[in-house]
Coordinates of C-alpha atoms and ligand atoms in Angstrom, one line a residue:
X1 CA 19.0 215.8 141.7
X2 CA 21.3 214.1 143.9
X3 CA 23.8 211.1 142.7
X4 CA 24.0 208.1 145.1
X5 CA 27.5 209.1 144.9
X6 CA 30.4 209.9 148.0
X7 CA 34.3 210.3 147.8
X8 CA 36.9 209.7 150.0
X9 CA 40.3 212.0 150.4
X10 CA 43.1 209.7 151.0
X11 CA 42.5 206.8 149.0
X12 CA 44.8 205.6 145.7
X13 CA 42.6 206.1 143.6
X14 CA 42.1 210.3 143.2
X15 CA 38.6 212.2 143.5
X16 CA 38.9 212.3 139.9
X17 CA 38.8 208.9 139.4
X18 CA 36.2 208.0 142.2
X19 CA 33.6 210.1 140.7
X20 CA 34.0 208.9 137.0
X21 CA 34.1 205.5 138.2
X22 CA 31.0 205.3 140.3
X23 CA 28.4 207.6 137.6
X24 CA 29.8 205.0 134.9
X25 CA 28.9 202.2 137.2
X26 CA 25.2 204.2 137.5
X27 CA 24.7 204.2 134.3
X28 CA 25.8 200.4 133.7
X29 CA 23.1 199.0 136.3
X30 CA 20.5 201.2 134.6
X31 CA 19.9 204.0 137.9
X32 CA 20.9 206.2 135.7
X33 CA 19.3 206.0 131.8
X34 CA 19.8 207.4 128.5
X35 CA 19.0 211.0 128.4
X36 CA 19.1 211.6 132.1
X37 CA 20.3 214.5 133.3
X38 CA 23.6 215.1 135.6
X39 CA 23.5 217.2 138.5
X40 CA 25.0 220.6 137.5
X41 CA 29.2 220.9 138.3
X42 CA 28.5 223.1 140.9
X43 CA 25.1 221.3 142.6
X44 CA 27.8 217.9 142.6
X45 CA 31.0 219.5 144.4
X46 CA 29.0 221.5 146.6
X47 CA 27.3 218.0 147.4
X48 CA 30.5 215.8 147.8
X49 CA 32.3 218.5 149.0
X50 CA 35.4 218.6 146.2
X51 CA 36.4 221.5 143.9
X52 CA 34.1 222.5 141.1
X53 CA 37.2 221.4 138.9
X54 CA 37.2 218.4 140.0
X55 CA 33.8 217.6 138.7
X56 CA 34.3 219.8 135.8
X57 CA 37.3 217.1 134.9
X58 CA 35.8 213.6 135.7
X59 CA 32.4 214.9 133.4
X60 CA 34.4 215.8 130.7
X61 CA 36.5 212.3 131.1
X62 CA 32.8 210.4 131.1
X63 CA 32.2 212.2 127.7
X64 CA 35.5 210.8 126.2
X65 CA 34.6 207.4 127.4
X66 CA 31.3 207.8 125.7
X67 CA 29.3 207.5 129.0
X68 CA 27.7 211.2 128.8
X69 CA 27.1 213.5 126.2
X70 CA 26.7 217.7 126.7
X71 CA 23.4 218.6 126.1
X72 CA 24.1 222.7 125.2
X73 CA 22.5 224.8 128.1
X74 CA 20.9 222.0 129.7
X75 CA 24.1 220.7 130.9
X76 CA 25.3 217.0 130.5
X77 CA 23.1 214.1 130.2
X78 CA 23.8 210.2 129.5
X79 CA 24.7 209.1 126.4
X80 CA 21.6 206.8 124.1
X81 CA 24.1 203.9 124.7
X82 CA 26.6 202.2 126.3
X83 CA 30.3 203.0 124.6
X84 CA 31.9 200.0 122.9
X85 CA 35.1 199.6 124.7
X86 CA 33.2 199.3 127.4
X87 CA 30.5 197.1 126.8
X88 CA 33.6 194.8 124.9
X89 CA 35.5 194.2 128.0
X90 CA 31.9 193.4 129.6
X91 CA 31.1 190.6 127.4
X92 CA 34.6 189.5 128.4
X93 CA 34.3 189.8 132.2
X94 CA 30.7 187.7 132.2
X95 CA 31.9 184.8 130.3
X96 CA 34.1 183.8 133.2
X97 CA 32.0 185.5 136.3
X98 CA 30.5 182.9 138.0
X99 CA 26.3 182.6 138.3
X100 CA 25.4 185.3 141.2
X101 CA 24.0 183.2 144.2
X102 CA 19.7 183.5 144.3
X103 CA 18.8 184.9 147.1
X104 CA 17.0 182.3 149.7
X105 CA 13.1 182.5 149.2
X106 CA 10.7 182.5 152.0
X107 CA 9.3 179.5 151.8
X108 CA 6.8 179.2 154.3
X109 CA 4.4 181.9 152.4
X110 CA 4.5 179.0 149.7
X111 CA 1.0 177.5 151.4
X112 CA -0.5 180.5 151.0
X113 CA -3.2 181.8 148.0
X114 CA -4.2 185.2 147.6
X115 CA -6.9 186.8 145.0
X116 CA -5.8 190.6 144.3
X117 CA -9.1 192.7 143.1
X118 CA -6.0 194.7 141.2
X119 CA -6.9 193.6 137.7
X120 CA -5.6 196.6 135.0
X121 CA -6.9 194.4 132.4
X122 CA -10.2 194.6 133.4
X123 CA -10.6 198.7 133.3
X124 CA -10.3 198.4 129.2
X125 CA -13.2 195.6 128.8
X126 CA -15.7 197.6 126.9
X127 CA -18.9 196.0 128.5
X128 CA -18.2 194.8 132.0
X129 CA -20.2 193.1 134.4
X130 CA -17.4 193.5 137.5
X131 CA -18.7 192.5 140.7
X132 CA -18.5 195.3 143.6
X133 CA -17.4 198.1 141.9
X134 CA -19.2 201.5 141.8
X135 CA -20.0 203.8 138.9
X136 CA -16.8 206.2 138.5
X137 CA -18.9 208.8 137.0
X138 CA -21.0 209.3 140.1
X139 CA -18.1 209.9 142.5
X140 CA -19.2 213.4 144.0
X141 CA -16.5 215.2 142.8
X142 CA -17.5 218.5 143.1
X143 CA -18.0 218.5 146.6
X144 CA -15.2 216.4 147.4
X145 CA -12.6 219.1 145.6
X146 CA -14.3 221.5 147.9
X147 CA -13.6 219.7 151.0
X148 CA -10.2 218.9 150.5
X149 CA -9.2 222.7 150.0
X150 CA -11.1 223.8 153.0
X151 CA -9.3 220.9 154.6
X152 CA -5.8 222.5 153.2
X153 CA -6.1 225.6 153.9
X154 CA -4.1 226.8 156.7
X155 CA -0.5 224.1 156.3
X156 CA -2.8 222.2 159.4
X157 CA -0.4 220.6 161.8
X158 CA -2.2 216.9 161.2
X159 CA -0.6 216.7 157.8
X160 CA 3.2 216.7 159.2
X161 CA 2.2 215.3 162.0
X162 CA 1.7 211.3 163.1
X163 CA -2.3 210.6 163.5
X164 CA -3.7 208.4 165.8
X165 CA -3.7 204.1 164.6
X166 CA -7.2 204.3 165.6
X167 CA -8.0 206.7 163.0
X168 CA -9.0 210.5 163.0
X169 CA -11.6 211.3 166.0
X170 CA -13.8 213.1 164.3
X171 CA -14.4 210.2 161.5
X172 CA -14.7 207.9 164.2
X173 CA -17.5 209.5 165.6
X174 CA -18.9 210.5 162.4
X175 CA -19.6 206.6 161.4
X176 CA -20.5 205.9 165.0
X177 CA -23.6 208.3 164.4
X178 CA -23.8 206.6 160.6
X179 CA -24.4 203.1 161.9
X180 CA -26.4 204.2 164.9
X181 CA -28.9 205.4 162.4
X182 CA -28.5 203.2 159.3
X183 CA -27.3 199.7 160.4
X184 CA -28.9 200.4 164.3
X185 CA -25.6 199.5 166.3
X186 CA -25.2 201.6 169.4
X187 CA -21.6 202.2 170.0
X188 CA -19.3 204.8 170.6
X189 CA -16.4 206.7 168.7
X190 CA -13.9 204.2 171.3
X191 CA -15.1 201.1 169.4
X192 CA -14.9 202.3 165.8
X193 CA -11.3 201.7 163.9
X194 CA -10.5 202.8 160.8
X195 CA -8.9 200.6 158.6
X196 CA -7.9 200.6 155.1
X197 CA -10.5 198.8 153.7
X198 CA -12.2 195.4 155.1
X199 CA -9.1 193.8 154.0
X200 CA -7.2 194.9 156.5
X201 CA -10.3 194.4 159.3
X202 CA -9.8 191.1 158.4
X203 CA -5.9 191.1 158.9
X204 CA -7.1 192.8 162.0
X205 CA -9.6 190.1 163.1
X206 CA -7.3 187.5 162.7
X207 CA -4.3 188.7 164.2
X208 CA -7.0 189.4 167.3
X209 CA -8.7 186.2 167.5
X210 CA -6.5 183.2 165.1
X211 CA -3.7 181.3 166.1
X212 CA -2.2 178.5 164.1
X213 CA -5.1 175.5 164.2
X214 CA -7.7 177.9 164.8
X215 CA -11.0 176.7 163.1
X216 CA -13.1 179.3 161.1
X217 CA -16.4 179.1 159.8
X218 CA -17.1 180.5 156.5
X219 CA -20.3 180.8 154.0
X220 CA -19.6 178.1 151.3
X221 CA -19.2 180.0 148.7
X222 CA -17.3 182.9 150.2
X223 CA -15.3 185.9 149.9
X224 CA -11.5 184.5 148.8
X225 CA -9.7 186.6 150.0
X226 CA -11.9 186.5 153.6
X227 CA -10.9 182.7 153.1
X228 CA -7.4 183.8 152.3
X229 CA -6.5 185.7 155.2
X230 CA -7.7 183.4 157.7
X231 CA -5.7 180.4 155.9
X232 CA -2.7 182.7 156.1
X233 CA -2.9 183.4 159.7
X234 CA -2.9 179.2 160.6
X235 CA -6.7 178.9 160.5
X236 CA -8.3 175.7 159.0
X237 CA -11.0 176.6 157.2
X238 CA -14.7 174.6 157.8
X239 CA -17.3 175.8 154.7
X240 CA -20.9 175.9 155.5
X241 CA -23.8 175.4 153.4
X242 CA -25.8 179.0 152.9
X243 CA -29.4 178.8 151.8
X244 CA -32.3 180.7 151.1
X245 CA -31.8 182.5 154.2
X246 CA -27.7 182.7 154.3
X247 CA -25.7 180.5 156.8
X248 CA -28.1 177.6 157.7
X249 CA -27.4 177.9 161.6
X250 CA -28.2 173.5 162.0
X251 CA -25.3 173.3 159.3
X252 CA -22.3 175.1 162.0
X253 CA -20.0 173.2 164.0
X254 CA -20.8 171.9 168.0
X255 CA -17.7 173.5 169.2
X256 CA -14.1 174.3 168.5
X257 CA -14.6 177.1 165.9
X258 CA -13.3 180.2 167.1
X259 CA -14.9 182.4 164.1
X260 CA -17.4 182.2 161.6
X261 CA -16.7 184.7 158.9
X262 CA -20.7 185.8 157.4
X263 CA -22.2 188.4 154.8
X264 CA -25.7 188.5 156.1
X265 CA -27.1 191.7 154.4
X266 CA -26.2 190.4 151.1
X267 CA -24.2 187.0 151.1
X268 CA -21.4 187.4 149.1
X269 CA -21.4 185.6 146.7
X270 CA -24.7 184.1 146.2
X271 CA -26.8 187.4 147.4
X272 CA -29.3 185.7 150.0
X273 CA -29.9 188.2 153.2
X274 CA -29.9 186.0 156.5
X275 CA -33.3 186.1 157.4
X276 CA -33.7 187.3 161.6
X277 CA -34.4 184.0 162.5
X278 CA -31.1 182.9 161.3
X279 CA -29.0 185.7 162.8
X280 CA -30.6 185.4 166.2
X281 CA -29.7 181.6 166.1
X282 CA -25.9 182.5 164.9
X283 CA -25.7 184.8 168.2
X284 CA -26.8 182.2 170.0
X285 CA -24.2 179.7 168.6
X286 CA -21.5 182.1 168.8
X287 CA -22.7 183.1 172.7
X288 CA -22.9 178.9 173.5
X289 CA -19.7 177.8 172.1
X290 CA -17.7 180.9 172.8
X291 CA -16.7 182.1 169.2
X292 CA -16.9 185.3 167.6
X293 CA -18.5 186.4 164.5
X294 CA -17.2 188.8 162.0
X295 CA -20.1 190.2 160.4
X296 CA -18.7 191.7 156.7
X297 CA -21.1 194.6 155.6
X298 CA -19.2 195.2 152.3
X299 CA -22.0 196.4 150.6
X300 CA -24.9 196.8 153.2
X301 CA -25.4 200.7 152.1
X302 CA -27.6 199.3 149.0
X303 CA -30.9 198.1 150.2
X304 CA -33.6 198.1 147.4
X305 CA -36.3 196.3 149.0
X306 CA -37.7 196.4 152.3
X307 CA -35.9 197.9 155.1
X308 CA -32.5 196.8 156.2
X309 CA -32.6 193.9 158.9
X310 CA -30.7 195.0 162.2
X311 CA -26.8 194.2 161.7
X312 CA -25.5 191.3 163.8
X313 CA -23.8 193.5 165.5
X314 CA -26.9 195.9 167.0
X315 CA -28.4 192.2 167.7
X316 CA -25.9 190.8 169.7
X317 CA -25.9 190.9 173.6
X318 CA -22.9 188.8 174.1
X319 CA -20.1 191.3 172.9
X320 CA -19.6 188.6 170.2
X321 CA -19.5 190.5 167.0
X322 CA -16.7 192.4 164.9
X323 CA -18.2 194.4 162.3
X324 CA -16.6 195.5 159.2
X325 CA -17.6 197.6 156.9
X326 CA -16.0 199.5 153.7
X327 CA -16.6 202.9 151.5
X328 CA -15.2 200.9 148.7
X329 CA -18.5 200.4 147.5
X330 CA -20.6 203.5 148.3
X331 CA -17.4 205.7 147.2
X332 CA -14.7 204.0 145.3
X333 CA -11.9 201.1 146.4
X334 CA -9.2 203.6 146.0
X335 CA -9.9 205.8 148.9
X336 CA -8.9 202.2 150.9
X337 CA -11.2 203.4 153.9
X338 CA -13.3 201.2 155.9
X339 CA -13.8 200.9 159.3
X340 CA -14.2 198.0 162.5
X341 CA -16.5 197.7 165.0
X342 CA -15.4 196.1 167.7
X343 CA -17.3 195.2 171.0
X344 CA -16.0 197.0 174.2
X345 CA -14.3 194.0 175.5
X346 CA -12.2 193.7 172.7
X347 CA -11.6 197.6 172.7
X348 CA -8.0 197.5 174.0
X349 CA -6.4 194.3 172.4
X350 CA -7.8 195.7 168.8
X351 CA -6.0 199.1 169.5
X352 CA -2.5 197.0 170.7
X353 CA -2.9 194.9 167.0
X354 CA -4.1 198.3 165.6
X355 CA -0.6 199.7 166.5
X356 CA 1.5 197.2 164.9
X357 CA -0.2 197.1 161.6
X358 CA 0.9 201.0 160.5
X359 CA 0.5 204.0 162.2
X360 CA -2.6 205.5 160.8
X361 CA -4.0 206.1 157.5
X362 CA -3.9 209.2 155.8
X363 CA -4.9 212.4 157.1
X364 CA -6.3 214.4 154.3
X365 CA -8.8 211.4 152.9
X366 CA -10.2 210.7 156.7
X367 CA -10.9 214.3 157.5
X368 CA -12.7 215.3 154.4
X369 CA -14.8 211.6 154.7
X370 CA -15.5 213.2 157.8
X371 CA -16.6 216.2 156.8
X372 CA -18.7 214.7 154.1
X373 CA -20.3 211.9 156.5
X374 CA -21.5 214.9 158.9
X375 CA -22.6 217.8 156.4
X376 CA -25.2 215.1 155.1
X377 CA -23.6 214.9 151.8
X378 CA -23.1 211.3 152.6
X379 CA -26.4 210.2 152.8
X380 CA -27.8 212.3 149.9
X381 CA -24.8 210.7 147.8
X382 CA -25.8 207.2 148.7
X383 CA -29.6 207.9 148.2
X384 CA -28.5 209.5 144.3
X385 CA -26.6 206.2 143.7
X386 CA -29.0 204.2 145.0
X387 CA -31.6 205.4 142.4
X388 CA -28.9 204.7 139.4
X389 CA -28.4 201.6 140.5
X390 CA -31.7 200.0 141.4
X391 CA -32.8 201.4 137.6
X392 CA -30.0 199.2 136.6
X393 CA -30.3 196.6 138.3
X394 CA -34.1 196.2 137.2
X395 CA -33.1 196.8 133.6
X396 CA -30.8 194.1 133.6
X397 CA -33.4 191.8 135.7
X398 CA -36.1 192.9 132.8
X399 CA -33.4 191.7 130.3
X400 CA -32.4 188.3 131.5
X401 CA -36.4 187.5 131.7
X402 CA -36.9 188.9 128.9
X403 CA -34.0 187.2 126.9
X404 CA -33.4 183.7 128.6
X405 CA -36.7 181.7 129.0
X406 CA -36.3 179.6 132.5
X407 CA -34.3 182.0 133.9
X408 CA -33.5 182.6 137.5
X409 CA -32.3 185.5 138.9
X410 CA -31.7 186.0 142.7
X411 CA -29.8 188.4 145.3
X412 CA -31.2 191.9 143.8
X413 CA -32.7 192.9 147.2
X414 CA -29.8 194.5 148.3
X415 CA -25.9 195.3 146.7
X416 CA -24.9 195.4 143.4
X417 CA -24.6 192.6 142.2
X418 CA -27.1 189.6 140.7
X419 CA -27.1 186.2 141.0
X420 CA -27.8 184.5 137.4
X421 CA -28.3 180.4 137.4
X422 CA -28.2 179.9 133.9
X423 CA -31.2 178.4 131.8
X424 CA -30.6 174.6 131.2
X425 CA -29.6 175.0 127.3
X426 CA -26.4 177.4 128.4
X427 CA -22.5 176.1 128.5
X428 CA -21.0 175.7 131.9
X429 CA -20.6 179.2 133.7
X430 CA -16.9 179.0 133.7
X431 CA -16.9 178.0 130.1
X432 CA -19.5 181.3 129.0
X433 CA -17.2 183.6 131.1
X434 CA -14.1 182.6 128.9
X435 CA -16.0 183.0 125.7
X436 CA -17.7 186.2 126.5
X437 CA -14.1 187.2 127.6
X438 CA -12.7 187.3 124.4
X439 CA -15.6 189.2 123.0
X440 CA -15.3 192.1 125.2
X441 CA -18.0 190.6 128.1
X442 CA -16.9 190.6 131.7
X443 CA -19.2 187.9 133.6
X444 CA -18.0 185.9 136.6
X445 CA -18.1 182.4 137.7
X446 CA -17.8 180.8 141.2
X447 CA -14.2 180.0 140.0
X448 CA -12.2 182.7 139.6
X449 CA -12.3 186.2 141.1
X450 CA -13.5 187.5 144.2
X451 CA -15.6 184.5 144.8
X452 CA -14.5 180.9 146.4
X453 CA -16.0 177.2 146.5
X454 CA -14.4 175.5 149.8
X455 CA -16.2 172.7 148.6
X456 CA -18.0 172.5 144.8
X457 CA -22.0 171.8 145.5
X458 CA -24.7 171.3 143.0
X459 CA -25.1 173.3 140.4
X460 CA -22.1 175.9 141.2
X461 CA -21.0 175.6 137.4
X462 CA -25.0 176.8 136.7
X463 CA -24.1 180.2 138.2
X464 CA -22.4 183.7 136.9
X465 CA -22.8 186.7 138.7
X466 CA -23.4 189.6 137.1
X467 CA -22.6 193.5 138.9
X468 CA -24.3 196.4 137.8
X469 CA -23.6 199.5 139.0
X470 CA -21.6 200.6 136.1
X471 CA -23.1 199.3 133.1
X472 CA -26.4 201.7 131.6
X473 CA -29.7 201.1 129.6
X474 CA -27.1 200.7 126.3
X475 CA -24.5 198.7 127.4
X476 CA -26.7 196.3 129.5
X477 CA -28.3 195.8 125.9
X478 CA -25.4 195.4 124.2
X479 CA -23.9 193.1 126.8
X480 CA -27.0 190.9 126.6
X481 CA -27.0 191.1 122.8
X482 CA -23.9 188.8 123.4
X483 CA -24.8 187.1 126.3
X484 CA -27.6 185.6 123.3
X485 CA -25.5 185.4 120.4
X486 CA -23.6 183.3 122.9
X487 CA -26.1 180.5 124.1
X488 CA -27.6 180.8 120.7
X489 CA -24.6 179.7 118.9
X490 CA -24.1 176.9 122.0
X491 CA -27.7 175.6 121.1
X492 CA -27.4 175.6 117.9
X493 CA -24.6 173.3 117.4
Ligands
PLP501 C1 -17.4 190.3 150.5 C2 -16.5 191.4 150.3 N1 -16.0 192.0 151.4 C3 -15.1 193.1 151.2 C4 -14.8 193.5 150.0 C5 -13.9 194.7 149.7 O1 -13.3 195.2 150.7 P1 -12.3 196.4 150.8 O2 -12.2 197.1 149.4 O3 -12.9 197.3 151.8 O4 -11.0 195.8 151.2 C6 -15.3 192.9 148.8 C7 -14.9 193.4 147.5 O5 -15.3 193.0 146.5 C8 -16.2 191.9 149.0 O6 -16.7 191.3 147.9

């Protein structure tokens, strides 16, 4: 270990003296802590350059002041506290030092809101209905461990080496053939970026395409922290109505917007797919009042029922559409991988914004996704998960008929998450979500969490959304079990 220590020849005060003074002051603001080894005498003056004496000396002089302590072969190590003397003349020293100036806050973030998906408290709730997240238990890890030594082996060059803010080549490509084939959208490796997640596609986006004033478009309800980002770039934000079939195209703005931010494979949060009708007329908005549309595929890999409907962005004609897209869902959040889309025009003012925002992600993670995108294993893992999860998700849907008379259940066609509009008799949503809380119950309200209202509409406090993927046949039961006890109880009294 090395001490954030140095010593200077020449000065009054001696080497000595320099070295006890600034491992004492170490250990008074905590960098150094109780039990905490010292560098060995001769690791210290070969770093500062003095005489092994000399370290040998101010050591033993920390021990008499009660700083250090010798701990046999294992050398010196600080002491459990702080000696008396010293924490005596402390106590004497504060009561006349004046308050330490705060340091100015930046206040114009103060405006801005954001919603972190990092919730600790969440991973202990025994029966959990989190929206978005995949099953940990069907991470492929087997083949995964296997890639990244093939990967290793060898010390490659890429691993020391800067990689390219675009993202690796081959990974690139890889998803260009993906979405060719699953999502049909016809591009090439020159349009894909790879991002860390759609978060930062949407940091992307708007540093692309905002400016302060900008108008957005968004689905109301929406994805906070889409809603978030945008706000925090200068956008004013314009909700609009979804329906049956997503975004009701009569409901956007004439003119002015210069985005509208849309979910159409599975609208977040309410589940509706945008029928083709709908998407056709959006392109044909977008094309007539010159705005874009950032089409956010978060969880378009889960299709349960009919086939998928053609992204936006294979649709559109008008270069128009930035598509985003995530493996937070199909492989876990914590890889942080995801990737844009971006039409040709866009191409080289994407990679310019690209370039500022880091410079790449890492190497390792993007060439084994690569690997495991082009061997096949992808798709076979997605079709294995897929099974799990549409079990589940009709389990569950079996369960809430079963359970709640009245009961109406939407957005199961695709993702992994349900839409449950309570029956009549049930406590507000936001209400049941804090009960169920403190029994154990994850459910989620239009509130709180990754959802937002831009504007309450009828019957939002009706609606909890319920995510699957990680709950099976015995937990569902038991989470339902309370779900009943619940609304029981509430009818009862
Ligand atoms: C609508 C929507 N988009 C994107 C994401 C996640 O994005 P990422 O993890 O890729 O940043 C989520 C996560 O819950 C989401 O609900």
């Amino acid at each position: 270990m090395q001490l954030p220590i140095s010593v200077r020849l020449g000065r009054a005060e001696h080497l000595q003296q320099q070295i006890v003074r600034q491992i004492a002051m170490l250990i008074e603001n905590g960098l150094l802590r109780a039990g905490d080894s010292l560098p060995a005498t001769r690791e210290l003056s070969a770093q500062l350059g003095v005489a092994r004496n000399t370290v040998v000396l101010s050591y033993q002089a920390l021990r008499r002041e009660g700083f250090v302590e010798s701990a046999g072969r294992r050398g010196t190590r600080v002491g459990p506290t702080l000696p008396r003397a010293y924490l005596n003349a402390r106590v004497r020293v504060s009561k006349t030092a004046a308050v330490p100036e705060r340091p100015p806050e930046p206040t114009h973030l103060d405006q801005w809101r954001n919603s972190s998906l990092y919730d600790p408290s969440r991973n202990h709730l025994p029966l959990d209905f989190r929206v978005g997240r995949p099953d940990r238990t069907l991470f492929p890890h087997r083949i995964w461990k296997r890639l990244v030594d093939q990967r290793l082996h060898g010390a490659p060059l890429a691993l020391t080496e800067y990689g390219d803010p675009l993202g690796l080549r081959e990974l690139r490509s890889a998803i260009a053939e993906h979405v060719r084939v699953s999502r049909g959208i016809l591009c090439s490796a020159d349009q894909v970026l790879i991002v860390a997640g759609v978060q930062e596609g949407l940091n992307l986006v708007s540093r692309l395409l905002l400016q302060p004033g900008s108008s957005a478009v968004l689905e109301n309800p929406t994805y906070a922290s889409a809603a978030h980002v945008f706000a925090s770039y200068g956008a004013t934000l314009i909700g609009c109505e979804v329906g049956e079939e997503g975004i009701n195209p009569r409901a956007l703005p004439r003119s002015g917007a210069r985005l509208a931010y849309v979910t159409p494979s599975h609208q977040f949060p309410l589940g509706p797919t945008m029928s083709l009708e709908s998407r056709i007329a959006l392109l044909e908005w977008a094309r007539r009042t010159g705005s874009f549309i950032v089409e956010d595929d978060y969880d378009g890999d889960f299709r349960y029922q009919g086939s998928p409907l053609m992204a936006l962005a294979a649709l559109d004609r008008s270069e128009r559409v930035v598509y985003l897209a995530t493996f937070s869902k199909s492989l876990g959040a914590g890889l942080r991988l995801g990737y844009a889309i971006v039409p040709p025009s866009l191409v080289p003012k994407a990679k310019m914004v690209k370039d500022l925002f880091n410079h790449g992600h890492s190497w390792l993670e993007q060439a084994v996704l690569a690997d495991f995108l082009r061997s096949g294993a992808f798709d076979s893992h997605l079709r294995r998960i897929r099974m799990v999860y549409l079990e589940r998700r009709d389990y569950l849907t079996a369960g809430l008929r079963r359970r709640f008379a009245e009961t109406h259940v939407l957005g199961g066609e695709g993702g992994m998450h349900l839409t449950w509009y309570l029956p009549r008799t049930a406590p507000p949503a936001h209400t049941l979500q804090r009960t169920l809380l403190s029994k154990g119950v994850g459910v989620y309200c239009l509130m709180d969490g990754p959802a937002l209202m831009l504007q309450p509409f009828d019957g939002w406090d009706r609606i909890l959304l319920l995510g699957y993927p990680c709950l099976d046949r015995v937990k569902t039961e038991q989470a339902l079990n309370c779900i009943a006890q619940e609304l029981d109880a509430g009818s009862a009294t």
